[in-house]
mmCIF file of C-alpha atoms and ligand atoms in Angstrom:
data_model
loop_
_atom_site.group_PDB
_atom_site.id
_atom_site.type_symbol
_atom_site.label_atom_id
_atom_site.label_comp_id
_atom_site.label_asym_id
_atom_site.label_seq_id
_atom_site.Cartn_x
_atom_site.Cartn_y
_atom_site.Cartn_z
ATOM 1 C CA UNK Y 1 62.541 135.756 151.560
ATOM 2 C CA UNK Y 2 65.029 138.502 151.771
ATOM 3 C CA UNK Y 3 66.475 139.615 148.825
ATOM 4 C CA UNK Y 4 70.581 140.518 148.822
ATOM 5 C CA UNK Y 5 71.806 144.097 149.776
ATOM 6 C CA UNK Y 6 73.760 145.121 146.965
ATOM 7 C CA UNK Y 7 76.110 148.194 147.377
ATOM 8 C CA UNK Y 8 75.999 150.294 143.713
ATOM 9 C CA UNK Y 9 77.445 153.066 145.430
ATOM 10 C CA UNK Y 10 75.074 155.848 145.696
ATOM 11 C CA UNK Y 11 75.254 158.739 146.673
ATOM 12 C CA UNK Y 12 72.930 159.320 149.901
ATOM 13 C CA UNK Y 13 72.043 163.292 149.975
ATOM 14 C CA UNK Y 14 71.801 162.970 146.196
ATOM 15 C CA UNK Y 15 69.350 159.839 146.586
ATOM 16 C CA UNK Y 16 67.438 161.491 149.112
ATOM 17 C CA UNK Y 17 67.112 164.555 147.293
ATOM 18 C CA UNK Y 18 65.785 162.513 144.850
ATOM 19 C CA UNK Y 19 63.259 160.977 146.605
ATOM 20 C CA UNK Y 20 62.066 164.189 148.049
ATOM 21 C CA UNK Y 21 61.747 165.484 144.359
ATOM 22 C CA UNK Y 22 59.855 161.867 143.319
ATOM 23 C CA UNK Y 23 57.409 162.016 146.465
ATOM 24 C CA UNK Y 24 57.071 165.696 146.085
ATOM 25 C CA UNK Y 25 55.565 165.192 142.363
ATOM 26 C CA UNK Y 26 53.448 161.821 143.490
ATOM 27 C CA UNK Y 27 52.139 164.378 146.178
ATOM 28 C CA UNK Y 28 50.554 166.633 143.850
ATOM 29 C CA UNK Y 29 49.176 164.464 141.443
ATOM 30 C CA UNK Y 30 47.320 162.927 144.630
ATOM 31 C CA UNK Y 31 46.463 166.657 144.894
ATOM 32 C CA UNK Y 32 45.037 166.756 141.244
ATOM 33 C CA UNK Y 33 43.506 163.244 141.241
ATOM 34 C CA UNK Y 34 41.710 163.813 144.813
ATOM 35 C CA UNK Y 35 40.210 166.996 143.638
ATOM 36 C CA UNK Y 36 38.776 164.963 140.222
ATOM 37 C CA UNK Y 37 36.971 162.460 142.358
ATOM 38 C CA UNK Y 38 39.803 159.855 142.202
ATOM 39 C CA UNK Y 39 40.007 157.682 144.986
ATOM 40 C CA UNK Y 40 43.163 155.860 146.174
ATOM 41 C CA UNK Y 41 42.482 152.317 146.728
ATOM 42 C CA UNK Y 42 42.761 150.731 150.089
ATOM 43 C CA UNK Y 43 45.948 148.073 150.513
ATOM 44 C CA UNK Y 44 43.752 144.963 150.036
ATOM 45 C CA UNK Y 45 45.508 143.016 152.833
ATOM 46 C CA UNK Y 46 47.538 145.379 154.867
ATOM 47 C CA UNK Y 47 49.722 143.262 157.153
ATOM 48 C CA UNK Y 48 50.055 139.964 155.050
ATOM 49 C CA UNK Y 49 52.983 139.001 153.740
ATOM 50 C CA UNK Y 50 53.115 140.875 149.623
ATOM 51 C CA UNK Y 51 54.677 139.836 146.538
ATOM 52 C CA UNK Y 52 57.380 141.568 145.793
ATOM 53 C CA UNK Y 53 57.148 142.652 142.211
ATOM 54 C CA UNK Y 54 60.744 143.982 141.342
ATOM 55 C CA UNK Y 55 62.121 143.564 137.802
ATOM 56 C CA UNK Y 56 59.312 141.135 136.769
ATOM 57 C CA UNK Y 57 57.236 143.628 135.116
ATOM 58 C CA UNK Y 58 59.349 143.591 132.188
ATOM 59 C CA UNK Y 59 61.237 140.315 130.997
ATOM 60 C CA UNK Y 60 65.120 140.262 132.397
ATOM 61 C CA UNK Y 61 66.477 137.133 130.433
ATOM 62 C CA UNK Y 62 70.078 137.757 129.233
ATOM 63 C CA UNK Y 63 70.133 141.010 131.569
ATOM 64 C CA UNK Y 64 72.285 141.937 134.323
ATOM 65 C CA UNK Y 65 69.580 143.217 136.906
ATOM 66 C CA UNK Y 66 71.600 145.384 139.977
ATOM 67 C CA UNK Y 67 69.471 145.863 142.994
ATOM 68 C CA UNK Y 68 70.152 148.319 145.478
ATOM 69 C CA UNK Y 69 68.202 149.240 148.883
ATOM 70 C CA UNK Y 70 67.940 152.217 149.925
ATOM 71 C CA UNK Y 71 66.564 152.673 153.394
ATOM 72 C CA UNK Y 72 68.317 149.428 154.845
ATOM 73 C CA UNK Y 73 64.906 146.833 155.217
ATOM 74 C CA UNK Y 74 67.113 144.691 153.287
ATOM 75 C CA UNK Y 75 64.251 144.716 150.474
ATOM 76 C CA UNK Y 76 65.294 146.297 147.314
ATOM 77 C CA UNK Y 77 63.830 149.486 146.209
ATOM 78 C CA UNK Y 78 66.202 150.230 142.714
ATOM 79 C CA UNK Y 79 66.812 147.873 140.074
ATOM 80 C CA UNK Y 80 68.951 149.123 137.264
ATOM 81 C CA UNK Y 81 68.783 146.493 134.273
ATOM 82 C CA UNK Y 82 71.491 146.225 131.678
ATOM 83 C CA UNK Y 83 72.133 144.802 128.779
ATOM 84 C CA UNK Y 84 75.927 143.694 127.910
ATOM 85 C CA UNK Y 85 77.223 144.630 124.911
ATOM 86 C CA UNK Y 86 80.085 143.985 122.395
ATOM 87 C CA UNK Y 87 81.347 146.740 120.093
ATOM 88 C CA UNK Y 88 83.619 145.387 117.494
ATOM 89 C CA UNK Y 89 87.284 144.151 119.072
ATOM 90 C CA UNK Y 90 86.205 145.948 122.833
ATOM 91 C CA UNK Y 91 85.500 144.341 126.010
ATOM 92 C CA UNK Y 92 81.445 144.315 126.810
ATOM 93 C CA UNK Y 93 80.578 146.989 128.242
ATOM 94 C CA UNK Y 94 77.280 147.311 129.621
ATOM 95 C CA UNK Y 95 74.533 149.828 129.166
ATOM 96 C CA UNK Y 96 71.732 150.289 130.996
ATOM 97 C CA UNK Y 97 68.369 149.794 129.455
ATOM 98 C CA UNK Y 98 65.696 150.508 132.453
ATOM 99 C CA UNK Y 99 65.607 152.104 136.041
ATOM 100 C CA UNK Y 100 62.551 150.113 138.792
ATOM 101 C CA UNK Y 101 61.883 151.884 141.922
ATOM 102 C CA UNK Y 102 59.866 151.202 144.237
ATOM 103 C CA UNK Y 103 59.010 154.931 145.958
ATOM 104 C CA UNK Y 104 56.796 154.009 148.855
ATOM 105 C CA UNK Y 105 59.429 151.158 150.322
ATOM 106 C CA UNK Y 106 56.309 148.347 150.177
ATOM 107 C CA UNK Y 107 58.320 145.820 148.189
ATOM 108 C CA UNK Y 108 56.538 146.815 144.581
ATOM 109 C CA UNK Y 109 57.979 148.927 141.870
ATOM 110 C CA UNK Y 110 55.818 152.532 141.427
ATOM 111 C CA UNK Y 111 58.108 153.764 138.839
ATOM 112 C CA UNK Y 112 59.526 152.582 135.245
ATOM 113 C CA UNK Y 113 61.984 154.578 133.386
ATOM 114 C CA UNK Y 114 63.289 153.525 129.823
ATOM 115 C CA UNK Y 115 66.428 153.940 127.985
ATOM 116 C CA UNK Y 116 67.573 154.462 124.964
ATOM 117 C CA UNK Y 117 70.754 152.724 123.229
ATOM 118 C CA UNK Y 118 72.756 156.096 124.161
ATOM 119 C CA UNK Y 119 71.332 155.729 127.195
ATOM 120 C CA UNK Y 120 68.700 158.514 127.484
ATOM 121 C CA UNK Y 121 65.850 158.437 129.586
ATOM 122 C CA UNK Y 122 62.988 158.085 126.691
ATOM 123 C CA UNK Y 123 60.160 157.064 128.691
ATOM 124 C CA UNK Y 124 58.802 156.753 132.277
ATOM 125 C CA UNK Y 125 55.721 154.977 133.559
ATOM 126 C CA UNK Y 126 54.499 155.512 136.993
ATOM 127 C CA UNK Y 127 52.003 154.011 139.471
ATOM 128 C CA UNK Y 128 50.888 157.084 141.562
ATOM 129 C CA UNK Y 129 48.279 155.501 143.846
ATOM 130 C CA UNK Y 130 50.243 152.120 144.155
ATOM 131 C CA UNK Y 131 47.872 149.392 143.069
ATOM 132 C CA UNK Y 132 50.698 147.661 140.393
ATOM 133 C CA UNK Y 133 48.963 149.884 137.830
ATOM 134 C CA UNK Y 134 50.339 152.476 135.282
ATOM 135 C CA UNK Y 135 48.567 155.645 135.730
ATOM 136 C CA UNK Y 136 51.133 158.054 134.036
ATOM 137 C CA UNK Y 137 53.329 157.806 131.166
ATOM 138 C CA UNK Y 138 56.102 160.661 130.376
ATOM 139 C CA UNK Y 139 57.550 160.855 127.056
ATOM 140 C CA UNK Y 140 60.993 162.242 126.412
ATOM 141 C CA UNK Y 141 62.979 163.458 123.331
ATOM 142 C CA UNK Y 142 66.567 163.694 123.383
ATOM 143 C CA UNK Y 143 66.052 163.847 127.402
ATOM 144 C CA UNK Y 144 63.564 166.864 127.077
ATOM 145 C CA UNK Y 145 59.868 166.072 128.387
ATOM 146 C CA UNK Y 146 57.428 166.071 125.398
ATOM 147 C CA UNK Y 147 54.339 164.458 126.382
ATOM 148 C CA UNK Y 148 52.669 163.693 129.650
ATOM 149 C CA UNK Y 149 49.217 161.296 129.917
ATOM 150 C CA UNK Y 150 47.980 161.274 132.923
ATOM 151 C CA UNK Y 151 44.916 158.863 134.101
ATOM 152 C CA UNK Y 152 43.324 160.776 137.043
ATOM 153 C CA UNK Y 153 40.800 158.961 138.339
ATOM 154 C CA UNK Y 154 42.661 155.492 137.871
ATOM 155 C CA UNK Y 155 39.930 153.437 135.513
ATOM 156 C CA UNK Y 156 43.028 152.881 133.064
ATOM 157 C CA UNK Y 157 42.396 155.427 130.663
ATOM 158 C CA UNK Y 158 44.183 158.543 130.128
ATOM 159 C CA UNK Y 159 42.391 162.214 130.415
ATOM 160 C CA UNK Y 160 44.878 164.123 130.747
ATOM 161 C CA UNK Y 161 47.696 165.185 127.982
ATOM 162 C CA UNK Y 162 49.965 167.756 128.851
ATOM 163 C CA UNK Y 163 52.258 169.086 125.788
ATOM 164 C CA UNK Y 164 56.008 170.232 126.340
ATOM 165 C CA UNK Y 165 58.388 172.051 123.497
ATOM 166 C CA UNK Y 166 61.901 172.685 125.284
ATOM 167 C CA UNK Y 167 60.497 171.680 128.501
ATOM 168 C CA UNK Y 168 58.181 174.438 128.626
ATOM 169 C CA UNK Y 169 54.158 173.500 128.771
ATOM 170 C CA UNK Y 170 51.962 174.365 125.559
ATOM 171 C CA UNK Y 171 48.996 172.799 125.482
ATOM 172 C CA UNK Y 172 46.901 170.542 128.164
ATOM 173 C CA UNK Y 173 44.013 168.391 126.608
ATOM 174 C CA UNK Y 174 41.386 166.803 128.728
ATOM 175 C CA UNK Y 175 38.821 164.555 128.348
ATOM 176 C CA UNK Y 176 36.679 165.934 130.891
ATOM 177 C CA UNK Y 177 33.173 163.772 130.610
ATOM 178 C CA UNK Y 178 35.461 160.167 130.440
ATOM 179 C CA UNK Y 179 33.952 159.640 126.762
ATOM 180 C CA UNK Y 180 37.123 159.111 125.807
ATOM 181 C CA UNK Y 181 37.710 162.218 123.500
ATOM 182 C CA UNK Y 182 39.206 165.603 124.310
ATOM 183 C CA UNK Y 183 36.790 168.294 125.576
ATOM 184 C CA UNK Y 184 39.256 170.775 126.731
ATOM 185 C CA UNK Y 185 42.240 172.514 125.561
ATOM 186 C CA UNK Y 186 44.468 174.894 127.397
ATOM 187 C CA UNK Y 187 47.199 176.780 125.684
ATOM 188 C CA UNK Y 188 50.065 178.502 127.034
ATOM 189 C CA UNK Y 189 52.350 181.312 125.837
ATOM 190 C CA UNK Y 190 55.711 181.357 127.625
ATOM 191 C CA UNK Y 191 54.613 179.366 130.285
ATOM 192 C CA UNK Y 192 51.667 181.440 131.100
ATOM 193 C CA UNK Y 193 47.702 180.512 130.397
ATOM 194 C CA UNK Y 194 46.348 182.013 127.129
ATOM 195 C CA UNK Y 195 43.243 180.794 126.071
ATOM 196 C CA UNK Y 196 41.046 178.078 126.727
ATOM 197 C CA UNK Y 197 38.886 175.993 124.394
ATOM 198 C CA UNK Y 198 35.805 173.681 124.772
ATOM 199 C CA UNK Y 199 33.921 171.430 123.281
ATOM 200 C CA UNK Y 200 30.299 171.395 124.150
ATOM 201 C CA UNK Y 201 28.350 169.135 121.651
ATOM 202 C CA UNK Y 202 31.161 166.234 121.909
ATOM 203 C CA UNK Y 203 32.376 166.494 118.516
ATOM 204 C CA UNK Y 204 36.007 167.047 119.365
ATOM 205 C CA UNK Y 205 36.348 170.278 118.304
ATOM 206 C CA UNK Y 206 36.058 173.753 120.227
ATOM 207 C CA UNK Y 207 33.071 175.531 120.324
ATOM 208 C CA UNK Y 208 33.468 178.246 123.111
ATOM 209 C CA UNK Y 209 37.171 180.366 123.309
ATOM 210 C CA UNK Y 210 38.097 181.821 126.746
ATOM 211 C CA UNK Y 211 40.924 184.234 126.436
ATOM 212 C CA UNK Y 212 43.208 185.094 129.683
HETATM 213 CA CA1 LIG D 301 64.335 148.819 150.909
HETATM 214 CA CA1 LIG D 302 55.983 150.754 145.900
HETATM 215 CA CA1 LIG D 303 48.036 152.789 139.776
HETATM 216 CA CA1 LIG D 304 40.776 157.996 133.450
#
């Protein structure tokens, strides 16, 4: 089935900056997962026809869902979904609750980014080896980054949390034995490594300091 070509007007060199910026970050988290022991799972049936999973993740009833494609397969890659709104005597005006893309151009969204009602970006999920699976969630605050979990070796469970005050990095937490509970702790000054903890008797707390 081919799905419409819708014309939102984007910008190309913008979009493809963007996309070079998207892949660029997908590449080293690969980097990161690879060197963990992750392994990115094989396409299942490379070469049959897939099920494209576009705005179906989330529910769209009552939405206005605007597709776009972006490198001209005539399969859409962005969905922007809004909701239409009323304010008192106005016209509706709509705002947009989420942002679907699919990075990779197979048909199936990698990336889900939320909105507030003032329309800021409050929280992303993304699907970094492409199996239709979450592996990353990034948590904003008034459009700043705050919180990053990170599953690295894809069994749907996060070990990595990465901390963020004014966009700068504080504090990484990792759960480095998959027991489920932070053995780790880095903390940064300025931006720059200061200390390390660990836990070594898996109580959750830090029994051996490493300064930098
Ligand atoms: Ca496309
Ligand atoms: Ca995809
Ligand atoms: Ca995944
Ligand atoms: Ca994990």
């Amino acid at each position: 089935m081919l799905a419409t070509r819708v014309n939102v007007g984007y910008h190309h060199g913008a979009m493809n900056r963007f996309f070079i910026i998207v892949l660029g970050s997908f590449a080293l988290v690969f980097a990161a997962a690879c060197g963990g022991g992750g392994q990115t799972k094989p396409d299942a049936n490379p070469g049959t026809s897939k099920v494209l999973r576009g705005a179906d993740r989330y529910p769209t009833e009552g939405l206005i869902v605007v597709k776009a494609d972006l490198n001209g397969d005539t399969i859409p890659d962005v969905y922007s979904i809004y909701k239409e709104e009323t304010k008192g005597d106005d016209q509706p005006a709509r705002r947009l609750v989420r942002k679907e893309i699919d990075v990779n151009f197979d048909g199936m969204v990698d990336i889900w980014r939320h909105f507030n009602e003032a329309e800021k970006l409050i929280k992303e999920e993304l699907d970094y080896n492409f199996d239709g699976r979450v592996d990353a969630l990034n948590f904003f605050d008034k459009g700043k980054l705050v919180r990053k979990e990170v599953d690295v070796e894809f069994d749907q469970a996060a070990d990595v949390f990465k901390y963020y005050k004014d966009g700068e990095l504080i504090r990484v937490e990792r759960d480095t034995n998959n027991d489920g509970r932070v053995d780790f702790w880095e903390y940064y000054e300025r931006g720059i490594l200061d200390r390390i903890g660990r836990d070594n008797n898996g109580d959750g707390r830090v029994d051996t300091w490493q300064e930098r």
